[in-house]
Amino acid sequence: MNNLIDSISARIEVSSISEALPLYQALAGVDEAPILEFPGLRLAVVGPFLVIEGDAETLKKLHREATLHVNDLEAAVNSFVKEGGSVIDGPTEAAGGVRTIVADRDGNVFECFYRPAD
């Protein structure tokens, strides 16, 4: 059996990235935390954490259990579907790669993200 997941990023919704960053930087042991700005949304990449700040409506649309960084997007998505899950959105181009939003049979929502090799 092949390992489809390279890593997992916990998605943490916060009211203020600037106030939350020190904790997640300490937990991850990193000094740098790039912040990406989108309409109604700010996202910081802090080691294994995706720290997300935004208005309630935007966060509701983006809520996920985790981001799964996969080495084979199609196979990972097919694994969810084969076991009773479903595709919610995608695949779509995203910053730095391609993503598909899936749900497992219990309704837990995940982002499967594939970053092509450089």
CSV table of N, CA, C and O in Angstrom, one decimal:
chain,number,residue,atom,x,y,z
A,1,MET,N,0.8,-1.2,0.0
A,1,MET,CA,0.0,0.0,0.0
A,1,MET,C,0.9,1.2,0.0
A,1,MET,O,1.8,1.3,0.8
A,2,ASN,N,0.6,2.2,-0.9
A,2,ASN,CA,1.3,3.5,-0.9
A,2,ASN,C,0.8,4.5,0.0
A,2,ASN,O,-0.4,4.6,0.3
A,3,ASN,N,1.8,5.3,0.6
A,3,ASN,CA,1.4,6.4,1.5
A,3,ASN,C,1.0,7.5,0.6
A,3,ASN,O,1.8,8.1,-0.2
A,4,LEU,N,-0.3,7.9,0.6
A,4,LEU,CA,-0.8,9.0,-0.2
A,4,LEU,C,-0.6,10.4,0.4
A,4,LEU,O,-0.6,11.4,-0.3
A,5,ILE,N,-0.4,10.4,1.8
A,5,ILE,CA,-0.3,11.7,2.4
A,5,ILE,C,1.2,12.0,2.8
A,5,ILE,O,1.8,11.1,3.5
A,6,ASP,N,1.7,13.1,2.4
A,6,ASP,CA,3.1,13.5,2.7
A,6,ASP,C,3.1,14.2,4.1
A,6,ASP,O,4.0,14.0,4.9
A,7,SER,N,2.1,15.0,4.4
A,7,SER,CA,2.0,15.7,5.7
A,7,SER,C,0.6,16.2,5.9
A,7,SER,O,-0.2,16.2,4.9
A,8,ILE,N,0.3,16.6,7.1
A,8,ILE,CA,-1.0,17.2,7.4
A,8,ILE,C,-0.8,18.5,8.1
A,8,ILE,O,0.0,18.6,9.0
A,9,SER,N,-1.6,19.5,7.7
A,9,SER,CA,-1.6,20.8,8.3
A,9,SER,C,-2.9,21.0,9.1
A,9,SER,O,-4.0,20.9,8.5
A,10,ALA,N,-2.7,21.3,10.4
A,10,ALA,CA,-3.9,21.6,11.2
A,10,ALA,C,-4.4,23.0,10.8
A,10,ALA,O,-3.6,23.9,10.7
A,11,ARG,N,-5.7,23.1,10.7
A,11,ARG,CA,-6.3,24.4,10.3
A,11,ARG,C,-6.9,25.0,11.6
A,11,ARG,O,-7.8,24.5,12.2
A,12,ILE,N,-6.3,26.1,12.0
A,12,ILE,CA,-6.7,26.8,13.2
A,12,ILE,C,-7.4,28.1,12.9
A,12,ILE,O,-6.7,29.0,12.3
A,13,GLU,N,-8.6,28.3,13.2
A,13,GLU,CA,-9.3,29.5,13.0
A,13,GLU,C,-9.2,30.4,14.3
A,13,GLU,O,-9.4,30.0,15.4
A,14,VAL,N,-8.7,31.7,14.1
A,14,VAL,CA,-8.5,32.6,15.2
A,14,VAL,C,-9.1,33.9,14.9
A,14,VAL,O,-9.4,34.3,13.7
A,15,SER,N,-9.3,34.7,16.0
A,15,SER,CA,-9.9,36.0,15.8
A,15,SER,C,-8.8,37.0,15.4
A,15,SER,O,-9.2,38.1,14.8
A,16,SER,N,-7.6,36.8,15.7
A,16,SER,CA,-6.5,37.7,15.4
A,16,SER,C,-5.2,36.9,15.1
A,16,SER,O,-4.7,36.3,16.1
A,17,ILE,N,-4.7,36.9,13.9
A,17,ILE,CA,-3.5,36.3,13.6
A,17,ILE,C,-2.3,36.9,14.4
A,17,ILE,O,-1.5,36.1,15.0
A,18,SER,N,-2.3,38.2,14.5
A,18,SER,CA,-1.1,38.8,15.2
A,18,SER,C,-1.1,38.4,16.7
A,18,SER,O,0.0,38.2,17.2
A,19,GLU,N,-2.2,38.2,17.3
A,19,GLU,CA,-2.3,37.7,18.7
A,19,GLU,C,-2.0,36.2,18.8
A,19,GLU,O,-1.4,35.8,19.8
A,20,ALA,N,-2.4,35.5,17.8
A,20,ALA,CA,-2.3,34.0,17.9
A,20,ALA,C,-0.9,33.5,17.5
A,20,ALA,O,-0.4,32.5,17.9
A,21,LEU,N,-0.2,34.3,16.6
A,21,LEU,CA,1.1,33.8,16.1
A,21,LEU,C,2.1,33.4,17.1
A,21,LEU,O,2.8,32.4,16.9
A,22,PRO,N,2.3,34.2,18.2
A,22,PRO,CA,3.4,33.8,19.1
A,22,PRO,C,3.2,32.3,19.7
A,22,PRO,O,4.2,31.6,19.8
A,23,LEU,N,2.0,31.9,20.0
A,23,LEU,CA,1.8,30.6,20.5
A,23,LEU,C,2.1,29.5,19.4
A,23,LEU,O,2.9,28.6,19.7
A,24,TYR,N,1.6,29.7,18.2
A,24,TYR,CA,1.9,28.7,17.1
A,24,TYR,C,3.3,28.7,16.7
A,24,TYR,O,3.8,27.6,16.3
A,25,GLN,N,4.0,29.8,16.7
A,25,GLN,CA,5.4,29.9,16.4
A,25,GLN,C,6.2,29.1,17.4
A,25,GLN,O,7.1,28.4,17.1
A,26,ALA,N,5.8,29.3,18.7
A,26,ALA,CA,6.5,28.6,19.8
A,26,ALA,C,6.3,27.1,19.7
A,26,ALA,O,7.2,26.3,19.8
A,27,LEU,N,5.0,26.7,19.4
A,27,LEU,CA,4.7,25.3,19.3
A,27,LEU,C,5.5,24.6,18.1
A,27,LEU,O,5.9,23.5,18.2
A,28,ALA,N,5.6,25.4,17.0
A,28,ALA,CA,6.2,24.8,15.8
A,28,ALA,C,7.7,25.0,15.8
A,28,ALA,O,8.4,24.5,15.0
A,29,GLY,N,8.2,25.9,16.7
A,29,GLY,CA,9.6,26.2,16.7
A,29,GLY,C,10.1,26.9,15.5
A,29,GLY,O,11.2,26.7,15.0
A,30,VAL,N,9.3,27.9,15.1
A,30,VAL,CA,9.7,28.7,13.9
A,30,VAL,C,9.6,30.2,14.2
A,30,VAL,O,8.8,30.6,15.0
A,31,ASP,N,10.5,30.9,13.6
A,31,ASP,CA,10.5,32.4,13.8
A,31,ASP,C,9.7,33.1,12.7
A,31,ASP,O,9.1,34.1,12.9
A,32,GLU,N,9.8,32.5,11.5
A,32,GLU,CA,9.1,33.1,10.3
A,32,GLU,C,7.7,32.5,10.2
A,32,GLU,O,7.5,31.3,10.4
A,33,ALA,N,6.7,33.3,9.8
A,33,ALA,CA,5.3,32.9,9.5
A,33,ALA,C,4.8,33.7,8.4
A,33,ALA,O,4.2,34.7,8.6
A,34,PRO,N,5.0,33.3,7.2
A,34,PRO,CA,4.5,34.0,6.0
A,34,PRO,C,2.9,34.2,6.1
A,34,PRO,O,2.2,33.2,6.5
A,35,ILE,N,2.5,35.4,5.9
A,35,ILE,CA,1.0,35.7,5.9
A,35,ILE,C,0.6,35.9,4.5
A,35,ILE,O,1.2,36.7,3.8
A,36,LEU,N,-0.5,35.2,4.1
A,36,LEU,CA,-1.1,35.4,2.8
A,36,LEU,C,-2.4,36.2,3.0
A,36,LEU,O,-3.2,35.8,3.9
A,37,GLU,N,-2.6,37.2,2.1
A,37,GLU,CA,-3.8,38.0,2.2
A,37,GLU,C,-4.8,37.7,1.1
A,37,GLU,O,-4.3,37.6,-0.1
A,38,PHE,N,-6.0,37.4,1.4
A,38,PHE,CA,-7.1,37.2,0.4
A,38,PHE,C,-8.3,38.1,0.8
A,38,PHE,O,-8.3,38.5,2.0
A,39,PRO,N,-9.2,38.3,-0.1
A,39,PRO,CA,-10.4,39.1,0.3
A,39,PRO,C,-11.1,38.5,1.5
A,39,PRO,O,-11.5,37.3,1.4
A,40,GLY,N,-11.2,39.2,2.6
A,40,GLY,CA,-11.9,38.7,3.7
A,40,GLY,C,-11.2,37.7,4.5
A,40,GLY,O,-11.8,37.0,5.4
A,41,LEU,N,-9.9,37.5,4.3
A,41,LEU,CA,-9.2,36.3,4.9
A,41,LEU,C,-7.7,36.6,5.0
A,41,LEU,O,-7.1,37.2,4.0
A,42,ARG,N,-7.1,36.2,6.1
A,42,ARG,CA,-5.6,36.2,6.2
A,42,ARG,C,-5.2,34.8,6.7
A,42,ARG,O,-5.9,34.2,7.5
A,43,LEU,N,-4.2,34.3,6.1
A,43,LEU,CA,-3.7,33.0,6.5
A,43,LEU,C,-2.2,33.0,6.7
A,43,LEU,O,-1.5,33.6,5.9
A,44,ALA,N,-1.8,32.4,7.9
A,44,ALA,CA,-0.4,32.3,8.2
A,44,ALA,C,0.0,30.9,8.2
A,44,ALA,O,-0.6,30.0,8.7
A,45,VAL,N,1.2,30.6,7.5
A,45,VAL,CA,1.7,29.3,7.5
A,45,VAL,C,2.8,29.2,8.6
A,45,VAL,O,3.8,29.9,8.5
A,46,VAL,N,2.5,28.4,9.6
A,46,VAL,CA,3.4,28.3,10.8
A,46,VAL,C,3.7,26.8,11.0
A,46,VAL,O,3.0,26.1,11.7
A,47,GLY,N,4.8,26.4,10.4
A,47,GLY,CA,5.1,25.0,10.6
A,47,GLY,C,3.9,24.1,10.1
A,47,GLY,O,3.4,24.3,9.0
A,48,PRO,N,3.4,23.2,11.0
A,48,PRO,CA,2.3,22.3,10.6
A,48,PRO,C,0.9,23.0,10.8
A,48,PRO,O,-0.1,22.3,10.6
A,49,PHE,N,0.9,24.3,11.1
A,49,PHE,CA,-0.4,24.9,11.3
A,49,PHE,C,-0.7,25.9,10.2
A,49,PHE,O,0.2,26.7,9.7
A,50,LEU,N,-2.0,25.9,9.7
A,50,LEU,CA,-2.5,27.0,8.9
A,50,LEU,C,-3.4,27.8,9.8
A,50,LEU,O,-4.5,27.4,10.2
A,51,VAL,N,-2.9,29.0,10.2
A,51,VAL,CA,-3.6,29.8,11.1
A,51,VAL,C,-4.5,30.8,10.3
A,51,VAL,O,-3.9,31.5,9.4
A,52,ILE,N,-5.8,30.8,10.5
A,52,ILE,CA,-6.7,31.5,9.6
A,52,ILE,C,-7.5,32.5,10.3
A,52,ILE,O,-8.1,32.2,11.3
A,53,GLU,N,-7.5,33.7,9.8
A,53,GLU,CA,-8.3,34.8,10.4
A,53,GLU,C,-9.3,35.3,9.3
A,53,GLU,O,-8.8,35.5,8.1
A,54,GLY,N,-10.5,35.5,9.6
A,54,GLY,CA,-11.4,36.1,8.7
A,54,GLY,C,-12.8,36.3,9.3
A,54,GLY,O,-13.0,35.9,10.4
A,55,ASP,N,-13.7,36.9,8.5
A,55,ASP,CA,-15.0,37.1,9.0
A,55,ASP,C,-15.8,35.8,9.1
A,55,ASP,O,-15.4,34.8,8.4
A,56,ALA,N,-16.8,35.8,9.9
A,56,ALA,CA,-17.5,34.5,10.2
A,56,ALA,C,-18.0,33.8,9.0
A,56,ALA,O,-17.9,32.6,8.8
A,57,GLU,N,-18.6,34.6,8.1
A,57,GLU,CA,-19.1,34.0,6.8
A,57,GLU,C,-18.1,33.3,6.0
A,57,GLU,O,-18.2,32.2,5.5
A,58,THR,N,-16.9,34.0,5.8
A,58,THR,CA,-15.8,33.5,5.0
A,58,THR,C,-15.3,32.2,5.7
A,58,THR,O,-15.0,31.2,5.0
A,59,LEU,N,-15.1,32.3,7.0
A,59,LEU,CA,-14.6,31.1,7.7
A,59,LEU,C,-15.5,29.9,7.6
A,59,LEU,O,-15.0,28.8,7.5
A,60,LYS,N,-16.8,30.2,7.7
A,60,LYS,CA,-17.8,29.1,7.6
A,60,LYS,C,-17.6,28.3,6.2
A,60,LYS,O,-17.6,27.1,6.2
A,61,LYS,N,-17.4,29.1,5.2
A,61,LYS,CA,-17.2,28.5,3.8
A,61,LYS,C,-15.9,27.7,3.7
A,61,LYS,O,-15.8,26.8,2.9
A,62,LEU,N,-14.9,28.1,4.5
A,62,LEU,CA,-13.6,27.5,4.4
A,62,LEU,C,-13.3,26.5,5.5
A,62,LEU,O,-12.2,25.9,5.5
A,63,HIS,N,-14.2,26.2,6.4
A,63,HIS,CA,-14.0,25.3,7.5
A,63,HIS,C,-13.6,23.9,7.0
A,63,HIS,O,-14.3,23.3,6.1
A,64,ARG,N,-12.5,23.4,7.5
A,64,ARG,CA,-12.0,22.0,7.1
A,64,ARG,C,-11.5,21.4,8.4
A,64,ARG,O,-11.0,22.1,9.3
A,65,GLU,N,-11.4,20.1,8.5
A,65,GLU,CA,-10.8,19.4,9.6
A,65,GLU,C,-9.3,19.6,9.5
A,65,GLU,O,-8.6,19.8,10.5
A,66,ALA,N,-8.7,19.5,8.3
A,66,ALA,CA,-7.3,19.6,8.1
A,66,ALA,C,-7.0,19.7,6.6
A,66,ALA,O,-7.9,19.4,5.8
A,67,THR,N,-5.8,20.1,6.3
A,67,THR,CA,-5.3,20.1,4.9
A,67,THR,C,-4.4,18.9,4.8
A,67,THR,O,-3.4,18.7,5.6
A,68,LEU,N,-4.7,18.0,3.8
A,68,LEU,CA,-3.8,16.8,3.6
A,68,LEU,C,-2.9,17.1,2.4
A,68,LEU,O,-3.4,17.3,1.3
A,69,HIS,N,-1.6,17.2,2.6
A,69,HIS,CA,-0.7,17.4,1.5
A,69,HIS,C,-0.4,16.0,0.9
A,69,HIS,O,0.2,15.2,1.6
A,70,VAL,N,-0.9,15.8,-0.3
A,70,VAL,CA,-0.8,14.5,-0.9
A,70,VAL,C,0.1,14.4,-2.0
A,70,VAL,O,0.5,15.4,-2.7
A,71,ASN,N,0.6,13.2,-2.3
A,71,ASN,CA,1.6,13.0,-3.4
A,71,ASN,C,0.8,12.5,-4.6
A,71,ASN,O,1.5,12.4,-5.7
A,72,ASP,N,-0.4,12.2,-4.5
A,72,ASP,CA,-1.3,11.7,-5.7
A,72,ASP,C,-2.7,12.2,-5.4
A,72,ASP,O,-3.4,11.5,-4.7
A,73,LEU,N,-3.1,13.3,-6.0
A,73,LEU,CA,-4.4,13.9,-5.7
A,73,LEU,C,-5.5,13.0,-6.1
A,73,LEU,O,-6.4,12.8,-5.3
A,74,GLU,N,-5.5,12.4,-7.3
A,74,GLU,CA,-6.5,11.6,-7.8
A,74,GLU,C,-6.7,10.4,-6.9
A,74,GLU,O,-7.8,10.0,-6.5
A,75,ALA,N,-5.6,9.7,-6.5
A,75,ALA,CA,-5.7,8.5,-5.7
A,75,ALA,C,-6.3,8.9,-4.3
A,75,ALA,O,-7.1,8.1,-3.7
A,76,ALA,N,-5.8,10.0,-3.7
A,76,ALA,CA,-6.3,10.4,-2.4
A,76,ALA,C,-7.8,10.7,-2.4
A,76,ALA,O,-8.6,10.2,-1.6
A,77,VAL,N,-8.3,11.4,-3.5
A,77,VAL,CA,-9.7,11.7,-3.6
A,77,VAL,C,-10.5,10.4,-3.8
A,77,VAL,O,-11.6,10.2,-3.2
A,78,ASN,N,-10.0,9.5,-4.7
A,78,ASN,CA,-10.7,8.3,-4.9
A,78,ASN,C,-10.8,7.4,-3.6
A,78,ASN,O,-11.8,6.7,-3.5
A,79,SER,N,-9.8,7.5,-2.7
A,79,SER,CA,-9.9,6.8,-1.5
A,79,SER,C,-11.1,7.3,-0.6
A,79,SER,O,-11.8,6.5,-0.1
A,80,PHE,N,-11.3,8.6,-0.6
A,80,PHE,CA,-12.5,9.1,0.1
A,80,PHE,C,-13.8,8.6,-0.5
A,80,PHE,O,-14.7,8.1,0.2
A,81,VAL,N,-13.9,8.7,-1.8
A,81,VAL,CA,-15.1,8.3,-2.5
A,81,VAL,C,-15.4,6.8,-2.4
A,81,VAL,O,-16.5,6.4,-2.1
A,82,LYS,N,-14.3,6.0,-2.6
A,82,LYS,CA,-14.4,4.5,-2.4
A,82,LYS,C,-15.0,4.1,-1.1
A,82,LYS,O,-15.7,3.1,-1.0
A,83,GLU,N,-14.7,4.9,0.0
A,83,GLU,CA,-15.1,4.5,1.3
A,83,GLU,C,-16.3,5.3,1.7
A,83,GLU,O,-16.6,5.4,2.9
A,84,GLY,N,-17.1,5.8,0.8
A,84,GLY,CA,-18.4,6.4,1.1
A,84,GLY,C,-18.4,7.9,1.2
A,84,GLY,O,-19.4,8.5,1.6
A,85,GLY,N,-17.3,8.5,0.9
A,85,GLY,CA,-17.2,10.0,1.0
A,85,GLY,C,-17.6,10.6,-0.3
A,85,GLY,O,-18.1,9.9,-1.2
A,86,SER,N,-17.4,11.9,-0.4
A,86,SER,CA,-17.8,12.6,-1.6
A,86,SER,C,-16.9,13.8,-1.9
A,86,SER,O,-16.2,14.3,-1.1
A,87,VAL,N,-16.9,14.2,-3.2
A,87,VAL,CA,-16.1,15.4,-3.6
A,87,VAL,C,-17.1,16.6,-3.4
A,87,VAL,O,-18.2,16.6,-4.0
A,88,ILE,N,-16.6,17.6,-2.7
A,88,ILE,CA,-17.4,18.8,-2.5
A,88,ILE,C,-17.1,19.8,-3.6
A,88,ILE,O,-17.9,20.5,-4.1
A,89,ASP,N,-15.8,20.0,-3.9
A,89,ASP,CA,-15.3,21.0,-4.8
A,89,ASP,C,-14.0,20.6,-5.4
A,89,ASP,O,-13.1,20.1,-4.7
A,90,GLY,N,-13.9,20.8,-6.7
A,90,GLY,CA,-12.6,20.7,-7.3
A,90,GLY,C,-12.5,19.4,-8.2
A,90,GLY,O,-13.5,18.8,-8.4
A,91,PRO,N,-11.3,19.2,-8.7
A,91,PRO,CA,-10.0,19.9,-8.4
A,91,PRO,C,-10.0,21.3,-9.0
A,91,PRO,O,-10.6,21.6,-10.1
A,92,THR,N,-9.3,22.2,-8.3
A,92,THR,CA,-9.2,23.6,-8.7
A,92,THR,C,-7.7,24.0,-8.4
A,92,THR,O,-7.1,23.5,-7.5
A,93,GLU,N,-7.3,24.9,-9.3
A,93,GLU,CA,-5.9,25.5,-9.1
A,93,GLU,C,-6.0,26.3,-7.8
A,93,GLU,O,-7.0,27.0,-7.5
A,94,ALA,N,-4.9,26.3,-7.0
A,94,ALA,CA,-4.8,27.0,-5.8
A,94,ALA,C,-3.4,27.6,-5.7
A,94,ALA,O,-2.5,27.2,-6.5
A,95,ALA,N,-3.1,28.5,-4.8
A,95,ALA,CA,-1.8,29.1,-4.7
A,95,ALA,C,-0.8,27.9,-4.4
A,95,ALA,O,-0.8,27.2,-3.5
A,96,GLY,N,0.1,27.7,-5.4
A,96,GLY,CA,1.2,26.8,-5.3
A,96,GLY,C,0.8,25.3,-5.7
A,96,GLY,O,1.6,24.4,-5.5
A,97,GLY,N,-0.4,25.1,-6.1
A,97,GLY,CA,-0.8,23.7,-6.5
A,97,GLY,C,-2.2,23.5,-6.9
A,97,GLY,O,-2.8,24.5,-7.5
A,98,VAL,N,-2.7,22.4,-6.6
A,98,VAL,CA,-4.1,22.0,-7.0
A,98,VAL,C,-4.8,21.4,-5.7
A,98,VAL,O,-4.1,20.7,-5.0
A,99,ARG,N,-6.1,21.7,-5.5
A,99,ARG,CA,-6.7,21.2,-4.4
A,99,ARG,C,-8.1,20.6,-4.7
A,99,ARG,O,-8.7,21.1,-5.7
A,100,THR,N,-8.5,19.7,-4.0
A,100,THR,CA,-9.9,19.2,-4.1
A,100,THR,C,-10.4,19.1,-2.6
A,100,THR,O,-9.7,18.6,-1.7
A,101,ILE,N,-11.7,19.5,-2.4
A,101,ILE,CA,-12.3,19.5,-1.1
A,101,ILE,C,-13.2,18.2,-1.1
A,101,ILE,O,-14.0,18.0,-2.0
A,102,VAL,N,-13.0,17.4,-0.1
A,102,VAL,CA,-13.7,16.1,0.0
A,102,VAL,C,-14.3,16.0,1.4
A,102,VAL,O,-13.9,16.7,2.3
A,103,ALA,N,-15.3,15.1,1.5
A,103,ALA,CA,-15.9,14.8,2.8
A,103,ALA,C,-15.8,13.3,3.0
A,103,ALA,O,-15.9,12.5,2.0
A,104,ASP,N,-15.6,12.8,4.2
A,104,ASP,CA,-15.6,11.4,4.5
A,104,ASP,C,-17.1,11.0,4.7
A,104,ASP,O,-18.0,11.8,4.7
A,105,ARG,N,-17.3,9.7,4.9
A,105,ARG,CA,-18.7,9.2,5.0
A,105,ARG,C,-19.4,9.8,6.2
A,105,ARG,O,-20.6,9.8,6.3
A,106,ASP,N,-18.7,10.4,7.2
A,106,ASP,CA,-19.3,11.0,8.4
A,106,ASP,C,-19.5,12.5,8.2
A,106,ASP,O,-19.9,13.2,9.2
A,107,GLY,N,-19.1,13.1,7.1
A,107,GLY,CA,-19.3,14.5,6.8
A,107,GLY,C,-18.1,15.4,7.2
A,107,GLY,O,-18.2,16.6,7.1
A,108,ASN,N,-17.0,14.8,7.7
A,108,ASN,CA,-15.8,15.5,8.0
A,108,ASN,C,-15.2,16.0,6.7
A,108,ASN,O,-15.0,15.2,5.8
A,109,VAL,N,-14.9,17.3,6.7
A,109,VAL,CA,-14.4,17.9,5.4
A,109,VAL,C,-12.9,18.1,5.5
A,109,VAL,O,-12.3,18.6,6.5
A,110,PHE,N,-12.2,17.8,4.4
A,110,PHE,CA,-10.8,17.9,4.2
A,110,PHE,C,-10.4,18.6,2.9
A,110,PHE,O,-11.1,18.4,1.9
A,111,GLU,N,-9.3,19.3,2.9
A,111,GLU,CA,-8.7,19.8,1.7
A,111,GLU,C,-7.6,18.9,1.3
A,111,GLU,O,-6.7,18.7,2.1
A,112,CYS,N,-7.6,18.2,0.2
A,112,CYS,CA,-6.5,17.5,-0.4
A,112,CYS,C,-5.7,18.4,-1.3
A,112,CYS,O,-6.3,19.0,-2.2
A,113,PHE,N,-4.5,18.6,-1.0
A,113,PHE,CA,-3.7,19.6,-1.7
A,113,PHE,C,-2.5,18.9,-2.3
A,113,PHE,O,-1.7,18.2,-1.6
A,114,TYR,N,-2.3,19.2,-3.6
A,114,TYR,CA,-1.1,18.6,-4.3
A,114,TYR,C,-0.3,19.7,-4.8
A,114,TYR,O,-0.7,20.6,-5.5
A,115,ARG,N,1.0,19.7,-4.5
A,115,ARG,CA,2.0,20.7,-5.0
A,115,ARG,C,2.9,19.9,-6.0
A,115,ARG,O,3.7,19.0,-5.5
A,116,PRO,N,2.9,20.3,-7.2
A,116,PRO,CA,3.7,19.6,-8.2
A,116,PRO,C,5.2,19.8,-7.9
A,116,PRO,O,5.6,20.8,-7.3
A,117,ALA,N,6.0,18.8,-8.2
A,117,ALA,CA,7.5,19.0,-8.0
A,117,ALA,C,8.0,20.1,-8.9
A,117,ALA,O,7.5,20.3,-10.0
A,118,ASP,N,9.0,20.8,-8.4
A,118,ASP,CA,9.5,22.0,-9.1
A,118,ASP,C,10.3,21.5,-10.3
A,118,ASP,O,10.9,20.6,-10.5
